[in-house]
Amino acid sequence: MAVPRAAKTQRRTRIQEEKEERILDAALDVFSSSGFRGTTIDQIAEVAGMSKPNLLYYFRTKEAIHRTLLERMLFTWLDPLQAFDADGDPESEIRSYIRRKLEMSRDFPRESRLFANEILQGAPHIEDELKGPLKALVDEKAEVIRAWIKAGKLARCDPYHLIFSIWATTQHYADFDVQVRAVLGERRAGEGRFEDAARYLEQLFMSGLKIGIQSEP
Amino acid sequence: MAVPRAAKTQRRTRIQEEKEERILDAALDVFSSSGFRGTTIDQIAEVAGMSKPNLLYYFRTKEAIHRTLLERMLFTWLDPLQAFDADGDPESEIRSYIRRKLEMSRDFPRESRLFANEILQGAPHIEDELKGPLKALVDEKAEVIRAWIKAGKLARCDPYHLIFSIWATTQHYADFDVQVRAVLGERRAGEGRFEDAARYLEQLFMSGLKIGIQSEP
DNA sequence: TGATAATTTGACCGGTTGGTAAAAACATAC
DNA sequence: GTATGTTTTTACCAACCGGTCAAATTATCA
């Protein structure tokens, strides 16, 4: 009897781990650029270099692959915001948050697009995660920001929209990559665009929030 | 002989115009939330309240509907940037550009999501539009911004990334609407969120670009 | 080595999908 | 009325899609 995913040995074999990883990597490729419904198992199988039934031996359904990817992604997604430290000072905390998020757009664009796709379609698979853990985390960090404002370390502003604007501007470079490249043209669309973006965003947010500037009482 | 779309009369009849409009509206609904491949003709037909073959009498293929929507959308999409006036002053021009883009996110979220979907999938249908007309327009406006900076009316910054950041922050409220609502919670997710966003973004960009502030020579 | 379990394959299935054909139903002009 | 052109419907098809099954192949280990 061939029960998938090694029910007998319980411990996953080397070959299982490798194949599952290859499948998830291929699936991330396809899902992130075609969305859930736009992706076929055959496409994933082809990218992963195996037959469809073989792939389905490791993941029983298309949904199972997608679910696994979303779970992994959400975890790393919340990570930078977790690191936001109430005891740090606003300047370095916000600055490094922006930098980290931008690095994620540069290094994990597929994950960003997978997330964007999911949200665009109305977040059918992760609505609970958004309303639960994500909201809780943002609420917590918004409170931190509010405290900084009260302490006069930051310009008065809506903490939620501040967070939204950091998400939007940084993820833009992953999600709208094609557009960014098209507009910048070949000459400026190299890897340097991320450093340019970092410089610009730092300036925008730092002086936009009047961090380190004591003008206007 | 029944040639679709009135080849004989040449002029489109009232009934044709109405039906085509209904189809496009329904298609915008479905395409914007499911992407091209994720959308079925049957879904569009059902939302439009007609049978699939009847729908295909007005648009011969799924692609034809999609193409029509994208063309229309691109036109209105570039409109606010067109309005960017070199002879105006930076403060009011940028301020009103942000306001307009945000209004578009509020009033035409489906169009925004249609565009986002297309870009996410690598812009297969509009790559030429991006590299041609869009790039040309942005190049032109970037030059305007550069001139403002040279004239000391604006903080020194990369004009392209300035434009990107306005796109990103404003469109975020349409494309990531589900997430925004989830995070804000029921209490704050009403229509007022757009006014909050407008206030916040105005502050961010106005003081971020040091418009009207003469600190630091 | 052989026995046993894990992996891979090819053939297949029912449902869906984009799209067609032809004729029925409807509108319009004379 | 009838003739002509337009719109809608019914029935259909071939390709595709997610997933199953049983048999064949390969790895593991006593």
Coordinates of C-alpha atoms (C1' of nucleotides) in Angstrom, one line a residue:
Chain A
M1 CA 0.0 0.0 0.0
A2 CA 1.4 3.4 -1.0
V3 CA 0.2 6.0 1.4
P4 CA 1.5 9.4 0.4
R5 CA 3.7 11.4 2.6
A6 CA 5.2 8.5 4.5
A7 CA 2.5 7.6 7.0
K8 CA 4.4 4.5 7.9
T9 CA 7.8 6.0 8.7
Q10 CA 6.3 9.2 10.1
R11 CA 9.6 10.9 9.5
R12 CA 9.8 12.5 6.1
T13 CA 12.5 11.1 3.9
R14 CA 15.2 13.1 2.2
I15 CA 13.6 12.5 -1.2
Q16 CA 10.2 13.7 0.1
E17 CA 11.6 16.9 1.5
E18 CA 13.4 17.6 -1.8
K19 CA 10.4 16.9 -4.0
E20 CA 8.1 18.9 -1.8
E21 CA 10.4 21.8 -1.8
R22 CA 10.7 21.6 -5.6
I23 CA 7.0 21.6 -5.9
L24 CA 6.5 24.5 -3.6
D25 CA 9.1 26.5 -5.4
A26 CA 7.5 25.8 -8.8
A27 CA 4.1 26.5 -7.4
L28 CA 5.2 29.8 -6.1
D29 CA 6.4 30.7 -9.6
V30 CA 3.1 30.0 -11.2
F31 CA 0.7 31.0 -8.4
S32 CA 2.4 34.4 -8.0
S33 CA 2.1 35.3 -11.6
S34 CA -1.2 33.7 -12.5
G35 CA -3.3 33.6 -9.3
F36 CA -4.9 30.6 -7.9
R37 CA -7.6 29.9 -10.5
G38 CA -5.3 30.9 -13.3
T39 CA -2.8 28.2 -12.3
T40 CA -3.0 24.6 -13.5
I41 CA -1.5 21.6 -11.8
D42 CA 0.1 20.7 -15.1
Q43 CA 1.9 24.0 -15.2
I44 CA 3.3 23.5 -11.7
A45 CA 4.3 20.0 -12.5
E46 CA 6.1 21.0 -15.6
V47 CA 8.1 23.8 -13.9
A48 CA 8.9 21.3 -11.1
G49 CA 10.0 18.8 -13.7
M50 CA 7.6 15.9 -12.8
S51 CA 4.4 14.4 -14.0
K52 CA 1.0 15.6 -12.6
P53 CA 0.2 12.3 -10.8
N54 CA 3.6 12.3 -9.3
L55 CA 3.1 15.8 -8.0
L56 CA -0.3 14.8 -6.6
Y57 CA 1.4 12.1 -4.7
Y58 CA 3.1 14.7 -2.5
F59 CA 0.2 17.2 -2.4
R60 CA -3.2 15.8 -2.7
T61 CA -4.9 18.9 -4.1
K62 CA -4.0 22.2 -5.7
E63 CA -5.5 23.9 -2.7
A64 CA -3.1 22.1 -0.4
I65 CA -0.1 23.5 -2.2
H66 CA -1.6 26.9 -2.2
R67 CA -2.4 26.7 1.5
T68 CA 1.1 25.7 2.4
L69 CA 2.6 28.5 0.4
L70 CA 0.3 31.1 2.0
E71 CA 1.0 29.9 5.5
R72 CA 4.8 30.1 5.0
M73 CA 4.5 33.4 3.4
L74 CA 2.3 35.0 6.1
F75 CA 4.8 34.0 8.7
T76 CA 7.8 35.7 7.1
W77 CA 5.5 38.5 6.1
L78 CA 4.7 39.6 9.6
D79 CA 8.3 39.2 10.7
P80 CA 9.6 42.7 10.0
L81 CA 6.6 44.3 11.7
Q82 CA 7.1 42.1 14.7
A83 CA 10.6 43.5 15.0
F84 CA 9.2 47.0 15.4
D85 CA 10.5 47.9 18.9
A86 CA 8.7 50.2 21.3
D87 CA 11.9 50.8 23.2
G88 CA 13.9 51.8 20.1
D89 CA 13.8 55.4 18.8
P90 CA 11.3 56.3 16.1
E91 CA 14.0 57.3 13.6
S92 CA 15.9 54.0 13.5
E93 CA 12.9 51.8 14.0
I94 CA 10.9 53.3 11.1
R95 CA 14.0 53.6 9.0
S96 CA 14.9 49.9 9.4
Y97 CA 11.4 48.8 8.9
I98 CA 11.3 50.5 5.6
R99 CA 14.6 49.1 4.6
R100 CA 13.6 45.5 5.6
K101 CA 10.3 45.7 3.7
L102 CA 12.1 47.0 0.7
E103 CA 14.7 44.2 0.9
M104 CA 11.8 41.7 1.0
S105 CA 10.4 43.2 -2.2
R106 CA 13.8 42.8 -3.8
D107 CA 14.6 39.3 -2.5
F108 CA 11.2 37.7 -2.3
P109 CA 9.1 39.3 -5.1
R110 CA 7.2 36.1 -5.8
E111 CA 6.0 35.9 -2.2
S112 CA 4.9 39.5 -2.4
R113 CA 3.0 38.9 -5.5
L114 CA 1.4 35.7 -4.1
F115 CA 0.1 37.9 -1.3
A116 CA -1.0 40.6 -3.6
N117 CA -2.9 38.1 -5.7
E118 CA -4.7 36.7 -2.7
I119 CA -5.7 40.2 -1.4
L120 CA -6.8 41.3 -4.9
Q121 CA -9.2 38.4 -5.1
G122 CA -10.7 39.3 -1.8
A123 CA -8.4 37.3 0.5
P124 CA -10.7 34.2 0.4
H125 CA -8.1 32.0 2.1
I126 CA -6.6 34.3 4.7
E127 CA -9.4 36.6 5.7
D128 CA -9.3 35.2 9.2
E129 CA -5.5 35.8 9.4
L130 CA -6.0 39.4 8.4
K131 CA -8.8 40.1 10.9
G132 CA -7.1 38.2 13.6
P133 CA -3.4 38.1 14.0
L134 CA -2.5 40.8 11.5
K135 CA -5.0 43.3 12.9
A136 CA -3.8 42.5 16.4
L137 CA -0.2 43.1 15.5
V138 CA -1.0 46.3 13.7
D139 CA -3.1 47.6 16.6
E140 CA -0.2 46.9 18.9
K141 CA 2.3 48.7 16.8
A142 CA -0.1 51.6 16.1
E143 CA -0.2 52.1 19.9
V144 CA 3.6 52.3 19.9
I145 CA 3.6 54.9 17.2
R146 CA 0.9 56.8 19.1
A147 CA 3.1 56.8 22.2
W148 CA 6.0 58.2 20.2
I149 CA 3.8 61.0 18.9
K150 CA 2.6 61.8 22.4
A151 CA 6.2 62.0 23.5
G152 CA 6.8 64.5 20.7
K153 CA 9.2 62.3 18.9
L154 CA 7.1 62.1 15.7
A155 CA 4.9 64.4 13.8
R156 CA 1.2 63.9 14.6
C157 CA -0.2 61.5 12.1
D158 CA -2.5 58.5 11.8
P159 CA -0.4 55.4 12.7
Y160 CA -2.6 53.1 10.6
H161 CA -2.2 55.0 7.5
L162 CA 1.5 55.5 8.2
I163 CA 1.8 51.7 8.2
F164 CA -0.3 51.3 5.1
S165 CA 1.9 53.8 3.3
I166 CA 5.0 51.9 4.1
W167 CA 3.5 48.7 3.0
A168 CA 2.3 50.3 -0.2
T169 CA 5.5 52.0 -1.2
T170 CA 7.8 49.1 -0.5
Q171 CA 5.7 46.3 -1.9
H172 CA 5.1 48.4 -5.0
Y173 CA 8.6 47.5 -6.2
A174 CA 7.7 43.8 -6.2
D175 CA 4.1 43.8 -7.2
F176 CA 4.4 46.4 -9.9
D177 CA 7.8 45.5 -11.0
V178 CA 7.0 45.3 -14.7
Q179 CA 5.6 48.8 -14.6
V180 CA 8.5 50.2 -12.7
R181 CA 10.9 48.6 -15.2
A182 CA 8.9 49.9 -18.1
V183 CA 8.8 53.4 -16.8
L184 CA 12.4 53.6 -15.7
G185 CA 13.6 52.2 -19.0
E186 CA 16.5 49.9 -19.6
R187 CA 19.0 52.4 -18.5
R188 CA 17.7 52.8 -14.9
A189 CA 15.9 49.5 -14.4
G190 CA 18.9 47.6 -13.1
E191 CA 19.4 46.4 -9.5
G192 CA 20.2 50.0 -8.6
R193 CA 16.6 50.9 -8.6
F194 CA 16.2 49.4 -5.1
E195 CA 18.9 51.7 -3.8
D196 CA 17.4 54.7 -5.4
A197 CA 14.0 53.7 -3.9
A198 CA 15.5 53.2 -0.5
R199 CA 17.1 56.7 -0.6
Y200 CA 13.9 58.3 -1.8
L201 CA 11.6 56.5 0.7
E202 CA 13.9 57.3 3.6
Q203 CA 13.9 60.9 2.7
L204 CA 10.1 61.0 2.2
F205 CA 9.2 59.3 5.4
M206 CA 11.9 60.8 7.6
S207 CA 11.2 64.4 6.8
G208 CA 7.5 63.7 6.1
L209 CA 7.2 62.6 9.7
K210 CA 9.5 65.4 10.8
I211 CA 11.8 62.9 12.5
G212 CA 14.9 64.7 13.7
I213 CA 13.5 68.0 12.5
Q214 CA 12.3 70.4 15.2
S215 CA 10.7 73.0 13.0
E216 CA 7.2 74.1 13.9
P217 CA 6.4 73.7 17.5
Chain B
M1 CA -27.1 36.2 -42.1
A2 CA -26.5 37.4 -38.7
V3 CA -23.2 39.3 -38.5
P4 CA -22.6 40.4 -35.0
R5 CA -22.1 44.1 -34.1
A6 CA -24.2 45.4 -37.0
A7 CA -21.9 45.2 -40.0
K8 CA -24.8 46.1 -42.3
T9 CA -26.1 49.2 -40.6
Q10 CA -22.6 50.3 -39.5
R11 CA -24.2 52.5 -36.8
R12 CA -24.6 50.7 -33.5
T13 CA -28.2 50.4 -32.4
R14 CA -29.4 51.4 -29.0
I15 CA -29.9 47.8 -28.0
Q16 CA -26.3 47.0 -29.0
E17 CA -24.9 49.8 -27.0
E18 CA -26.9 48.9 -23.9
K19 CA -26.0 45.2 -24.0
E20 CA -22.3 45.9 -24.7
E21 CA -22.3 48.2 -21.8
R22 CA -23.9 45.7 -19.5
I23 CA -21.4 43.1 -20.6
L24 CA -18.4 45.3 -20.0
D25 CA -19.7 46.3 -16.6
A26 CA -20.3 42.6 -15.6
A27 CA -16.9 41.7 -17.0
L28 CA -15.2 44.4 -15.0
D29 CA -16.7 42.9 -11.9
V30 CA -15.4 39.5 -12.6
F31 CA -12.1 40.3 -14.2
S32 CA -11.1 42.7 -11.5
S33 CA -11.6 40.2 -8.7
S34 CA -10.5 37.0 -10.5
G35 CA -8.0 38.0 -13.1
F36 CA -8.2 37.0 -16.8
R37 CA -7.6 33.3 -16.5
G38 CA -9.7 33.0 -13.4
T39 CA -12.7 34.5 -15.1
T40 CA -15.1 32.3 -17.1
I41 CA -17.4 33.6 -19.8
D42 CA -20.3 32.0 -18.0
Q43 CA -19.6 34.1 -14.9
I44 CA -19.7 37.3 -16.9
A45 CA -22.8 36.2 -18.7
E46 CA -24.6 35.4 -15.4
V47 CA -23.7 38.8 -13.9
A48 CA -24.8 40.5 -17.1
G49 CA -28.0 38.5 -17.0
M50 CA -27.8 36.8 -20.4
S51 CA -26.8 33.5 -21.9
K52 CA -23.2 32.7 -22.9
P53 CA -23.9 32.4 -26.6
N54 CA -25.8 35.7 -26.4
L55 CA -22.9 37.4 -24.8
L56 CA -20.6 35.9 -27.5
Y57 CA -22.8 37.5 -30.1
Y58 CA -21.6 40.9 -28.9
F59 CA -18.0 40.0 -28.1
R60 CA -16.5 37.2 -30.1
T61 CA -14.0 36.1 -27.5
K62 CA -13.2 36.5 -23.8
E63 CA -10.0 38.3 -24.9
A64 CA -12.0 40.9 -26.8
I65 CA -13.9 41.9 -23.7
H66 CA -10.8 42.1 -21.7
R67 CA -9.0 44.1 -24.3
T68 CA -11.8 46.6 -24.5
L69 CA -11.8 47.0 -20.7
L70 CA -8.1 47.5 -20.6
E71 CA -8.1 50.1 -23.3
R72 CA -10.8 52.2 -21.7
M73 CA -9.2 51.9 -18.3
L74 CA -5.8 52.9 -19.5
F75 CA -7.2 56.1 -21.0
T76 CA -8.9 57.3 -17.7
W77 CA -5.9 56.0 -15.8
L78 CA -3.4 58.4 -17.4
D79 CA -5.8 61.3 -17.2
P80 CA -4.8 62.6 -13.7
L81 CA -1.2 62.6 -14.6
Q82 CA -1.9 64.4 -17.9
A83 CA -3.4 67.2 -15.8
F84 CA -0.1 67.7 -14.0
D85 CA 0.7 71.2 -15.1
A86 CA 4.2 72.6 -15.4
D87 CA 3.0 76.2 -15.0
G88 CA 1.1 75.5 -11.8
D89 CA 2.9 75.6 -8.4
P90 CA 4.3 72.3 -7.0
E91 CA 2.2 72.5 -3.9
S92 CA -1.2 72.6 -5.5
E93 CA -0.3 70.4 -8.4
I94 CA 1.0 67.5 -6.3
R95 CA -1.7 68.0 -3.7
S96 CA -4.5 67.8 -6.3
Y97 CA -2.8 64.9 -8.1
I98 CA -2.8 62.9 -4.9
R99 CA -6.4 63.8 -4.2
R100 CA -7.5 62.8 -7.7
K101 CA -5.7 59.5 -7.6
L102 CA -7.3 58.8 -4.2
E103 CA -10.7 59.7 -5.5
M104 CA -10.2 57.2 -8.4
S105 CA -9.4 54.5 -5.9
R106 CA -12.5 55.3 -4.0
D107 CA -14.8 55.7 -7.1
F108 CA -13.3 53.2 -9.5
P109 CA -11.8 50.4 -7.4
R110 CA -12.6 47.8 -10.0
E111 CA -10.6 49.6 -12.7
S112 CA -7.7 49.8 -10.3
R113 CA -7.8 46.1 -9.5
L114 CA -8.1 45.2 -13.2
F115 CA -5.0 47.2 -13.8
A116 CA -3.2 45.7 -10.8
N117 CA -4.2 42.2 -11.9
E118 CA -2.7 42.9 -15.4
I119 CA 0.5 44.2 -14.0
L120 CA 0.9 41.4 -11.5
Q121 CA 0.6 38.8 -14.3
G122 CA 3.4 40.6 -16.1
A123 CA 1.4 43.0 -18.1
P124 CA 1.1 40.6 -21.1
H125 CA -1.6 42.7 -22.8
I126 CA -0.3 46.2 -22.2
E127 CA 3.5 46.0 -22.1
D128 CA 3.7 48.2 -25.1
E129 CA 1.5 50.8 -23.6
L130 CA 3.7 50.9 -20.5
K131 CA 7.0 51.1 -22.4
G132 CA 5.5 53.6 -24.9
P133 CA 2.9 56.2 -23.9
L134 CA 3.1 55.7 -20.2
K135 CA 6.9 56.0 -20.1
A136 CA 6.8 59.0 -22.3
L137 CA 4.2 60.7 -20.1
V138 CA 6.1 60.0 -16.9
D139 CA 9.4 61.1 -18.5
E140 CA 7.7 64.4 -19.4
K141 CA 6.3 65.0 -15.9
A142 CA 9.5 63.9 -14.3
E143 CA 11.2 66.7 -16.2
V144 CA 8.6 69.1 -14.8
I145 CA 9.3 68.0 -11.3
R146 CA 13.1 68.3 -11.9
A147 CA 12.6 71.9 -13.0
W148 CA 10.6 72.6 -9.8
I149 CA 13.5 71.2 -7.8
K150 CA 16.0 73.2 -9.7
A151 CA 14.0 76.3 -9.0
G152 CA 14.1 75.5 -5.3
K153 CA 10.4 75.0 -5.0
L154 CA 10.7 71.4 -4.0
A155 CA 13.1 69.2 -1.9
R156 CA 15.6 67.4 -4.0
C157 CA 14.3 63.9 -4.7
D158 CA 14.0 61.4 -7.5
P159 CA 11.0 62.4 -9.6
Y160 CA 10.3 58.9 -10.8
H161 CA 10.2 57.4 -7.3
L162 CA 8.1 60.3 -6.2
I163 CA 5.5 59.4 -8.8
F164 CA 5.8 55.7 -7.9
S165 CA 5.1 56.5 -4.3
I166 CA 2.0 58.5 -5.1
W167 CA 0.7 55.7 -7.3
A168 CA 1.5 53.1 -4.6
T169 CA 0.0 54.9 -1.7
T170 CA -3.2 55.9 -3.4
Q171 CA -3.9 52.7 -5.3
H172 CA -3.3 50.7 -2.2
Y173 CA -6.8 51.8 -0.9
A174 CA -8.4 50.1 -3.9
D175 CA -6.2 47.1 -4.6
F176 CA -5.7 46.1 -0.9
D177 CA -9.1 47.2 0.2
V178 CA -9.8 43.9 2.0
Q179 CA -6.7 44.2 4.0
V180 CA -7.3 47.9 4.8
R181 CA -10.8 47.1 6.1
A182 CA -9.6 44.1 8.0
V183 CA -6.9 46.0 9.8
L184 CA -9.0 49.1 10.5
G185 CA -11.8 47.0 11.9
E186 CA -15.5 47.7 11.5
R187 CA -15.3 50.8 13.6
R188 CA -13.0 52.7 11.2
A189 CA -13.5 50.9 7.9
G190 CA -16.4 53.1 6.8
E191 CA -16.2 55.7 3.9
G192 CA -14.3 58.0 6.3
R193 CA -11.2 56.0 5.7
F194 CA -10.6 57.8 2.4
E195 CA -10.7 61.2 4.2
D196 CA -8.3 60.0 6.8
A197 CA -6.1 58.7 4.1
A198 CA -6.3 62.0 2.2
R199 CA -5.3 63.9 5.3
Y200 CA -2.4 61.6 6.1
L201 CA -1.0 61.4 2.5
E202 CA -1.2 65.2 2.1
Q203 CA 0.8 65.6 5.3
L204 CA 3.3 63.0 4.3
F205 CA 4.0 64.3 0.9
M206 CA 3.7 68.0 1.6
S207 CA 6.1 68.0 4.5
G208 CA 8.1 65.1 3.1
L209 CA 8.9 67.1 0.0
K210 CA 9.3 70.2 2.2
I211 CA 6.8 72.1 0.2
G212 CA 6.2 75.4 1.7
I213 CA 8.8 74.8 4.3
Q214 CA 12.0 76.8 4.0
S215 CA 14.1 75.0 6.5
E216 CA 17.5 73.7 5.4
P217 CA 18.9 75.8 2.5
Chain C
dT1 C1' 19.0 -12.1 -2.3
dG2 C1' 14.1 -11.4 -1.7
dA3 C1' 10.5 -9.0 0.7
dT4 C1' 8.5 -4.8 1.6
dA5 C1' 7.5 -0.1 1.2
dA6 C1' 8.1 4.3 -1.4
dT7 C1' 7.8 6.4 -5.8
dT8 C1' 6.6 7.1 -10.6
dT9 C1' 3.9 6.4 -14.7
dG10 C1' 0.2 5.9 -18.2
dA11 C1' -4.4 5.4 -18.9
dC12 C1' -8.4 7.3 -17.7
dC13 C1' -12.8 10.0 -15.9
dG14 C1' -16.3 13.3 -15.0
dG15 C1' -16.9 18.1 -15.1
dT16 C1' -15.8 22.6 -16.9
dT17 C1' -14.4 25.8 -20.4
dG18 C1' -14.2 28.7 -24.6
dG19 C1' -16.5 28.7 -28.5
dT20 C1' -19.7 27.1 -32.7
dA21 C1' -23.9 26.0 -35.6
dA22 C1' -28.3 26.4 -36.8
dA23 C1' -32.5 27.5 -36.1
dA24 C1' -36.1 29.9 -33.5
dA25 C1' -37.8 34.4 -32.0
dC26 C1' -38.1 39.1 -32.6
dA27 C1' -38.0 43.6 -34.8
dT28 C1' -38.4 46.5 -38.8
dA29 C1' -39.7 48.2 -43.4
dC30 C1' -42.5 47.8 -47.1
Chain D
dG1 C1' -49.4 40.5 -44.7
dT2 C1' -44.3 39.2 -46.2
dA3 C1' -39.5 39.9 -46.7
dT4 C1' -35.3 41.1 -44.4
dG5 C1' -32.2 41.8 -41.0
dT6 C1' -31.2 41.3 -35.8
dT7 C1' -31.2 39.1 -31.5
dT8 C1' -31.7 35.0 -28.6
dT9 C1' -31.8 30.2 -27.6
dT10 C1' -30.9 25.3 -27.7
dA11 C1' -27.9 21.8 -28.5
dC12 C1' -23.5 20.7 -29.1
dC13 C1' -18.1 20.0 -29.4
dA14 C1' -13.3 19.5 -28.7
dA15 C1' -9.9 20.8 -25.4
dC16 C1' -8.6 21.3 -20.9
dC17 C1' -8.6 20.6 -15.9
dG18 C1' -8.5 18.5 -11.3
dG19 C1' -8.0 14.3 -9.7
dT20 C1' -8.1 8.8 -9.4
dC21 C1' -6.4 4.1 -10.2
dA22 C1' -3.8 0.3 -10.9
dA23 C1' 0.2 -1.3 -12.4
dA24 C1' 5.1 -0.7 -13.0
dT25 C1' 9.4 0.9 -11.2
dT26 C1' 12.7 1.9 -7.9
dA27 C1' 14.7 2.3 -3.2
dT28 C1' 15.4 0.1 1.5
dC29 C1' 16.8 -3.2 4.4
dA30 C1' 16.7 -7.8 6.8

